[in-house]
CSV table of C-alpha atoms in Angstrom, one decimal:
chain,number,residue,atom,x,y,z
A,154,MET,CA,82.3,-16.5,-182.7
A,155,HIS,CA,77.9,-15.9,-182.7
A,156,ASP,CA,76.2,-14.9,-185.6
A,157,ALA,CA,75.1,-11.9,-182.8
A,158,LEU,CA,78.3,-10.8,-182.1
A,159,THR,CA,79.5,-10.7,-185.2
A,160,GLY,CA,76.7,-8.8,-186.8
A,161,LEU,CA,76.9,-6.2,-184.0
A,162,LEU,CA,81.1,-5.9,-184.7
A,163,GLU,CA,80.7,-5.8,-188.0
A,164,GLN,CA,77.1,-3.4,-188.1
A,165,ARG,CA,75.1,-5.6,-190.6
A,166,ALA,CA,72.2,-4.0,-190.1
A,167,PRO,CA,69.6,-5.5,-189.1
A,168,VAL,CA,70.6,-8.4,-186.3
A,169,GLY,CA,67.2,-10.5,-186.8
A,170,ARG,CA,65.4,-12.2,-184.0
A,171,GLU,CA,66.2,-15.3,-185.4
A,172,THR,CA,70.0,-14.6,-184.2
A,173,TRP,CA,69.3,-13.2,-180.8
A,174,ARG,CA,66.8,-16.0,-180.2
A,175,SER,CA,69.9,-17.9,-181.3
A,176,TRP,CA,72.2,-16.1,-178.8
A,177,TRP,CA,69.4,-16.5,-175.7
A,178,ASP,CA,69.4,-19.9,-176.2
A,179,GLN,CA,73.2,-20.9,-176.6
A,180,LEU,CA,73.5,-18.6,-173.5
A,181,GLY,CA,70.8,-20.6,-171.6
A,182,ASP,CA,72.6,-23.5,-172.4
A,183,GLY,CA,76.4,-22.0,-171.0
A,184,ARG,CA,78.0,-22.1,-174.2
A,185,PRO,CA,79.1,-18.6,-175.1
A,186,ASP,CA,82.2,-18.4,-172.9
A,187,LYS,CA,82.7,-15.3,-170.8
A,188,SER,CA,85.1,-13.5,-173.0
A,189,GLU,CA,82.2,-13.5,-175.9
A,190,VAL,CA,79.5,-12.4,-173.5
A,191,LEU,CA,82.3,-9.9,-172.4
A,192,ALA,CA,82.3,-8.7,-175.8
A,193,LEU,CA,78.6,-8.4,-176.9
A,194,LEU,CA,77.9,-6.3,-174.1
A,195,ALA,CA,81.3,-4.1,-175.0
A,196,SER,CA,80.1,-3.9,-178.5
A,197,LEU,CA,76.4,-2.9,-177.1
A,198,THR,CA,77.9,0.0,-174.8
A,199,SER,CA,80.4,1.3,-177.2
A,200,ARG,CA,77.9,1.8,-180.0
A,201,LEU,CA,74.3,1.0,-179.5
A,202,PRO,CA,72.8,-0.4,-182.7
A,203,ASP,CA,70.4,0.7,-185.0
A,204,HIS,CA,66.4,0.1,-184.0
A,205,GLN,CA,65.7,-2.8,-186.2
A,206,THR,CA,68.1,-4.8,-184.1
A,207,LEU,CA,67.0,-3.5,-180.6
A,208,ARG,CA,63.6,-4.4,-181.6
A,209,HIS,CA,64.3,-7.8,-182.7
A,210,LEU,CA,66.1,-7.9,-179.7
A,211,LEU,CA,63.5,-6.7,-177.4
A,212,ASP,CA,61.0,-9.1,-179.2
A,213,SER,CA,63.5,-11.9,-178.4
A,214,LEU,CA,63.1,-11.3,-174.5
A,215,ALA,CA,59.8,-10.4,-175.0
A,216,GLU,CA,58.4,-14.2,-176.3
A,217,ARG,CA,60.9,-15.7,-173.8
A,218,ARG,CA,58.8,-14.8,-170.5
A,219,PRO,CA,57.0,-17.6,-168.8
A,220,PRO,CA,52.7,-17.0,-169.7
A,221,THR,CA,51.8,-15.8,-165.7
A,222,THR,CA,53.3,-12.9,-166.3
A,223,ALA,CA,50.5,-12.0,-167.8
A,224,THR,CA,47.5,-9.3,-166.1
A,225,THR,CA,44.6,-7.2,-167.5
A,226,PRO,CA,46.2,-3.7,-168.5
A,227,TRP,CA,46.3,-1.0,-165.7
A,228,GLU,CA,44.2,1.8,-167.0
A,229,GLY,CA,45.3,5.4,-166.4
A,230,THR,CA,48.3,4.2,-165.0
A,231,VAL,CA,52.1,5.5,-166.1
A,232,ASN,CA,55.7,4.4,-166.1
A,233,VAL,CA,58.3,6.8,-164.9
A,234,VAL,CA,62.0,5.9,-165.9
A,235,GLY,CA,65.1,7.8,-167.6
A,236,THR,CA,68.1,6.6,-169.1
A,237,GLY,CA,70.5,8.1,-166.4
A,238,GLY,CA,73.6,10.0,-167.5
A,239,GLY,CA,74.0,13.7,-167.6
A,240,PRO,CA,74.7,16.1,-165.2
A,241,ARG,CA,74.4,14.6,-161.3
A,242,THR,CA,71.5,15.6,-160.1
A,243,PHE,CA,69.3,14.7,-157.0
A,244,ASN,CA,66.5,11.5,-158.0
A,245,ILE,CA,64.3,14.1,-159.6
A,246,SER,CA,62.3,11.4,-161.4
A,247,THR,CA,61.4,9.4,-158.3
A,248,ALA,CA,60.5,12.8,-156.2
A,249,SER,CA,58.5,13.4,-159.5
A,250,ALA,CA,57.1,10.1,-159.3
A,251,PHE,CA,55.8,10.8,-155.3
A,252,VAL,CA,54.5,14.3,-156.5
A,253,ALA,CA,52.4,12.6,-158.7
A,254,ALA,CA,51.0,10.1,-157.3
A,255,ALA,CA,50.1,12.8,-154.6
A,256,ALA,CA,48.2,14.8,-156.7
A,257,GLY,CA,45.7,11.7,-157.8
A,258,VAL,CA,48.3,10.1,-160.6
A,259,LYS,CA,48.7,6.2,-160.7
A,260,VAL,CA,52.5,5.9,-161.1
A,261,VAL,CA,54.6,2.7,-161.0
A,262,LYS,CA,58.3,3.9,-161.3
A,263,THR,CA,61.0,1.2,-162.4
A,264,GLY,CA,64.8,1.8,-162.4
A,265,SER,CA,67.7,0.2,-161.0
A,266,ARG,CA,70.8,0.9,-158.9
A,267,ALA,CA,73.5,3.3,-159.7
A,268,TYR,CA,75.0,2.3,-162.8
A,269,THR,CA,76.6,5.8,-164.2
A,270,SER,CA,76.0,7.9,-161.2
A,271,SER,CA,76.7,7.7,-157.5
A,272,LEU,CA,73.1,6.8,-156.2
A,273,GLY,CA,70.1,5.1,-158.2
A,274,SER,CA,66.2,5.3,-157.1
A,275,VAL,CA,66.8,1.9,-155.9
A,276,ASP,CA,69.7,2.6,-153.6
A,277,LEU,CA,67.6,5.8,-152.7
A,278,LEU,CA,64.6,3.9,-151.9
A,279,GLU,CA,67.0,1.1,-150.2
A,280,ARG,CA,68.0,4.0,-147.8
A,281,LEU,CA,64.4,5.7,-147.9
A,282,GLY,CA,62.9,2.2,-146.5
A,283,VAL,CA,60.8,1.7,-149.4
A,284,ARG,CA,60.2,-1.5,-150.4
A,285,LEU,CA,60.4,-2.5,-154.2
A,286,THR,CA,57.7,-5.0,-154.6
A,287,SER,CA,58.0,-8.2,-156.5
A,288,SER,CA,55.2,-10.1,-158.4
A,289,TYR,CA,52.5,-8.1,-160.7
A,290,ALA,CA,49.8,-8.9,-157.8
A,291,GLN,CA,52.0,-7.1,-155.0
A,292,THR,CA,52.0,-4.4,-157.7
A,293,GLU,CA,48.7,-3.9,-157.9
A,294,ASP,CA,47.9,-4.1,-154.3
A,295,THR,CA,50.6,-1.5,-153.3
A,296,LEU,CA,49.0,0.8,-156.3
A,297,ALA,CA,45.2,0.1,-154.6
A,298,ALA,CA,46.7,1.2,-150.9
A,299,HIS,CA,48.9,4.1,-152.0
A,300,GLY,CA,48.3,5.3,-155.3
A,301,ILE,CA,52.5,4.5,-156.0
A,302,ALA,CA,54.8,1.2,-156.5
A,303,PHE,CA,58.1,0.6,-157.1
A,304,ALA,CA,58.5,-2.5,-158.7
A,305,GLY,CA,61.0,-4.4,-158.7
A,306,PRO,CA,63.4,-6.9,-160.3
A,307,PHE,CA,60.7,-9.0,-161.7
A,308,VAL,CA,59.9,-6.7,-164.6
A,309,TYR,CA,63.2,-7.3,-166.5
A,310,PRO,CA,64.0,-10.6,-168.5
A,311,ALA,CA,65.5,-13.0,-166.5
A,312,GLN,CA,68.2,-13.0,-169.3
A,313,LEU,CA,69.7,-10.4,-167.9
A,314,THR,CA,70.8,-12.1,-164.2
A,315,ARG,CA,72.3,-14.8,-166.5
A,316,LEU,CA,74.3,-12.3,-168.2
A,317,ALA,CA,75.6,-10.7,-165.1
A,318,ARG,CA,76.3,-14.1,-163.5
A,319,THR,CA,77.8,-15.3,-166.9
A,320,VAL,CA,80.4,-12.2,-166.8
A,321,ALA,CA,81.4,-12.4,-163.1
A,322,PRO,CA,83.4,-11.4,-160.6
A,323,TYR,CA,83.3,-8.8,-164.1
A,324,PRO,CA,81.1,-6.2,-163.0
A,325,MET,CA,77.8,-5.0,-165.4
A,326,LYS,CA,78.8,-1.6,-164.4
A,327,PRO,CA,81.0,-0.5,-167.6
A,328,PHE,CA,77.8,-1.6,-169.7
A,329,GLY,CA,75.9,0.7,-168.0
A,330,ARG,CA,75.5,3.0,-170.6
A,331,PHE,CA,73.8,0.2,-173.0
A,332,LEU,CA,72.1,-1.1,-170.0
A,333,ASN,CA,70.7,2.8,-169.0
A,334,ALA,CA,69.5,3.7,-172.5
A,335,LEU,CA,67.8,0.1,-173.4
A,336,GLY,CA,65.9,-0.2,-170.1
A,337,PRO,CA,63.1,1.4,-170.1
A,338,PHE,CA,62.7,-0.7,-172.8
A,339,LEU,CA,62.9,-3.8,-170.9
A,340,ALA,CA,60.4,-3.3,-167.9
A,341,ASP,CA,57.4,-5.6,-168.8
A,342,LEU,CA,54.7,-3.4,-167.1
A,343,PRO,CA,50.9,-3.3,-168.6
A,344,VAL,CA,50.7,0.5,-167.7
A,345,ALA,CA,48.6,3.1,-170.0
A,346,ALA,CA,51.8,4.9,-170.7
A,347,GLN,CA,55.7,5.7,-170.0
A,348,VAL,CA,57.2,9.0,-169.5
A,349,THR,CA,61.2,8.4,-169.8
A,350,GLY,CA,63.9,11.2,-169.9
A,351,VAL,CA,66.6,10.7,-171.8
A,352,SER,CA,70.6,12.0,-171.8
A,353,SER,CA,72.5,13.3,-174.0
A,354,ALA,CA,74.3,9.9,-173.1
A,355,ALA,CA,71.5,8.3,-174.9
A,356,PRO,CA,71.1,8.4,-178.7
A,357,LEU,CA,67.5,10.2,-178.7
A,358,ASP,CA,66.8,9.5,-182.5
A,359,THR,CA,67.8,5.8,-181.9
A,360,LEU,CA,64.9,5.7,-179.2
A,361,ARG,CA,62.3,7.2,-180.7
A,362,GLN,CA,62.4,5.5,-183.9
A,363,LEU,CA,62.4,2.0,-181.5
A,364,ALA,CA,59.4,3.7,-179.1
A,365,ALA,CA,57.4,4.0,-182.3
A,366,THR,CA,57.6,0.2,-182.8
A,367,THR,CA,56.2,-0.1,-179.2
A,368,THR,CA,52.6,-1.3,-179.2
A,369,THR,CA,52.1,-2.0,-175.5
A,370,ARG,CA,52.1,1.5,-174.1
A,371,ARG,CA,51.9,4.9,-174.9
A,372,ILE,CA,55.7,6.4,-174.5
A,373,TRP,CA,56.4,9.8,-174.4
A,374,LEU,CA,60.6,11.2,-174.4
A,375,THR,CA,61.8,13.7,-172.7
A,376,ALA,CA,65.1,16.0,-173.6
A,377,ASN,CA,66.3,19.5,-173.5
A,378,ASP,CA,69.6,21.1,-174.4
A,379,THR,CA,71.7,20.5,-171.3
A,380,GLY,CA,71.6,17.3,-171.8
A,381,ALA,CA,70.1,15.9,-168.6
A,382,ASP,CA,67.3,13.0,-168.6
A,383,GLU,CA,65.0,15.2,-166.6
A,384,LEU,CA,62.3,18.0,-167.6
A,385,LEU,CA,64.0,21.7,-166.2
A,386,PRO,CA,62.4,24.8,-165.5
A,387,PHE,CA,65.8,26.9,-167.0
A,388,ALA,CA,66.3,24.4,-169.6
A,389,THR,CA,64.5,24.2,-173.4
A,390,ASN,CA,62.6,21.1,-173.0
A,391,THR,CA,61.4,18.7,-175.8
A,392,VAL,CA,58.4,16.2,-175.4
A,393,HIS,CA,58.2,13.6,-178.0
A,394,GLY,CA,55.5,11.4,-178.4
A,395,GLN,CA,55.7,8.5,-180.5
A,396,HIS,CA,55.2,9.9,-184.2
A,397,VAL,CA,55.2,13.5,-183.0
A,398,LEU,CA,56.6,16.4,-181.3
A,399,THR,CA,54.3,16.6,-178.3
A,400,ARG,CA,55.6,19.7,-177.2
A,401,VAL,CA,58.2,22.9,-176.5
A,402,ILE,CA,58.8,23.5,-173.3
A,403,ARG,CA,60.7,26.6,-172.8
A,404,PRO,CA,62.3,28.5,-169.7
A,405,GLY,CA,59.7,30.3,-167.8
A,406,GLU,CA,56.8,29.3,-169.6
A,407,LEU,CA,55.0,26.6,-167.2
A,408,THR,CA,57.1,27.8,-164.2
A,409,PRO,CA,59.9,30.4,-163.1
A,410,GLY,CA,62.7,29.8,-165.7
A,411,ASP,CA,65.5,30.5,-163.3
A,412,GLY,CA,67.8,28.5,-161.6
A,413,SER,CA,70.6,26.3,-162.5
A,414,PHE,CA,72.4,23.0,-162.1
A,415,ALA,CA,74.0,24.5,-158.6
A,416,ASP,CA,70.3,24.1,-157.2
A,417,LEU,CA,69.6,19.9,-158.3
A,418,ARG,CA,73.2,18.9,-156.6
A,419,PRO,CA,72.4,15.5,-155.1
A,420,ALA,CA,73.6,15.5,-151.1
A,421,PRO,CA,77.1,15.7,-150.7
A,422,ASP,CA,76.8,12.7,-148.8
A,423,PRO,CA,74.8,9.6,-149.5
A,424,GLY,CA,73.9,9.2,-146.1
A,425,ALA,CA,72.2,12.7,-145.7
A,426,ALA,CA,70.3,11.5,-149.4
A,427,VAL,CA,66.9,10.8,-147.5
A,428,GLY,CA,66.9,13.7,-145.3
A,429,HIS,CA,67.4,15.9,-148.8
A,430,PHE,CA,65.2,13.5,-150.8
A,431,LEU,CA,62.6,14.4,-148.3
A,432,SER,CA,63.1,18.0,-148.2
A,433,VAL,CA,62.8,18.6,-151.9
A,434,LEU,CA,58.8,16.7,-151.4
A,435,ALA,CA,58.2,19.4,-148.5
A,436,GLY,CA,59.1,22.0,-150.7
A,437,THR,CA,62.1,23.2,-148.5
A,438,ALA,CA,64.7,22.5,-150.9
A,439,GLY,CA,65.0,25.6,-152.7
A,440,ARG,CA,62.3,27.4,-155.5
A,441,VAL,CA,64.6,25.9,-158.2
A,442,ALA,CA,64.0,21.9,-156.6
A,443,THR,CA,60.5,22.3,-156.3
A,444,HIS,CA,59.7,24.4,-159.6
A,445,THR,CA,61.9,21.0,-161.6
A,446,VAL,CA,59.8,17.9,-159.5
A,447,CYS,CA,56.6,19.5,-160.4
A,448,LEU,CA,57.5,20.1,-163.7
A,449,GLY,CA,58.3,16.7,-164.2
A,450,ALA,CA,55.4,15.6,-162.4
A,451,ALA,CA,53.3,17.2,-164.6
A,452,ALA,CA,54.6,15.3,-167.6
A,453,LEU,CA,52.6,12.0,-165.4
A,454,VAL,CA,49.6,13.9,-165.1
A,455,VAL,CA,49.2,14.9,-168.4
A,456,ALA,CA,50.0,11.4,-169.9
A,457,SER,CA,48.1,9.8,-167.5
A,458,GLY,CA,44.7,11.6,-168.6
A,459,VAL,CA,44.5,13.1,-165.1
A,460,ARG,CA,44.8,16.6,-166.7
A,461,ARG,CA,44.7,17.4,-170.6
A,462,ASP,CA,47.1,21.0,-170.4
A,463,TRP,CA,50.2,21.6,-169.1
A,464,PRO,CA,49.3,24.7,-166.8
A,465,SER,CA,47.1,23.1,-164.8
A,466,ALA,CA,49.3,19.5,-164.2
A,467,VAL,CA,51.7,22.0,-163.1
A,468,ALA,CA,49.5,23.4,-160.6
A,469,LEU,CA,48.3,20.6,-159.2
A,470,ALA,CA,51.5,19.1,-158.9
A,471,GLU,CA,52.6,22.3,-156.5
A,472,GLY,CA,49.2,21.6,-154.9
A,473,ALA,CA,50.8,18.1,-154.0
A,474,VAL,CA,54.1,19.7,-152.7
A,475,ARG,CA,52.3,22.8,-150.9
A,476,SER,CA,49.9,20.5,-149.2
A,477,GLY,CA,52.5,18.0,-147.6
A,478,GLU,CA,50.9,15.2,-149.3
A,479,ALA,CA,53.7,13.6,-151.5
A,480,HIS,CA,55.9,14.6,-148.1
A,481,ASP,CA,53.3,12.4,-146.2
A,482,LEU,CA,53.2,10.3,-148.8
A,483,ALA,CA,56.9,9.2,-149.0
A,484,ARG,CA,56.4,8.9,-145.0
A,485,ARG,CA,53.6,6.7,-145.4
A,486,LEU,CA,55.1,4.3,-147.8
A,487,ALA,CA,58.3,4.0,-146.2
A,488,GLY,CA,56.6,2.5,-143.3
A,489,ALA,CA,54.1,0.7,-144.9
A,490,PRO,CA,53.9,-3.2,-144.0
A,491,ALA,CA,55.8,-5.8,-146.6
A,492,PRO,CA,53.6,-6.2,-149.8
A,493,ARG,CA,51.9,-9.6,-149.3
A,494,THR,CA,53.4,-12.5,-151.6
A,495,PRO,CA,50.1,-14.5,-153.1
A,496,ALA,CA,50.6,-18.4,-153.2
A,497,VAL,CA,49.3,-18.4,-156.6
A,498,ALA,CA,50.7,-15.9,-159.3
A,499,ARG,CA,47.2,-13.9,-160.8
A,500,ALA,CA,47.2,-14.7,-164.6
């Protein structure tokens, strides 16, 4: 049994970077068998380890990235991604990304197919006809053309694919809790800031400690007293910076505080998800849905530096919905040609 798995099972803290390096080396050589890989994933899922173990794990993956992934920082660009879990809603953060982009924020959205829900952000975008980018150059081009881009799997470590292949045909979905919790820290994007919603299914304190050791971008973690991984107008929300509590947003403070999760339900039929999503962007899916999406978009506006105060950020987001710009942006991006694939990757 590998020391990485032994350390997790015995809850020895922390599992060091050298141990993780050895694990990835052996995985690359095909030495761990399926049962050992499944056991490691099950251990990570049943109990997320301490933040030092997670930092060593992340660093051991980061050092394996090809050098060609390096690129100049995307100033003023913000990534939005959530941990998943919590009450079921429509794809709020994806809608907030479109609204923020329509309001003038450069937004890159990362996400995945559904692990713990019926329709993840990638599933929705696929139905909408929005293409994921497949390189940093494509992402830059899409940002320049539309102000928003949805990054594909290339931003994640190749070792995740190897893990999935090793355990196949066993699916990765049972390990969604771990993948969702750590996923926001796995994407390699040169953004200036990242806003991550944390549900009650993820350990907020551990993720806050992990965020505090991240030096490549400024990270905000948002949470609320309902357990959802979104900012909600009818909840008491907290916005955590990397070292401080950045903001507490109470019901009625920035938007009307009425409503409930009944106003945020996903479309009853996945086939109706696109129509419902576009109605949210158009502001015709109900007041609570509009306020929720605009509150999430305001976080991106403030995190990016486009606005410094929350009230004006909310007003800017509401204007992007009211004017039809958010809805039109989604329609334009859905009809956009495939991003070009460069002959040579940018250094």
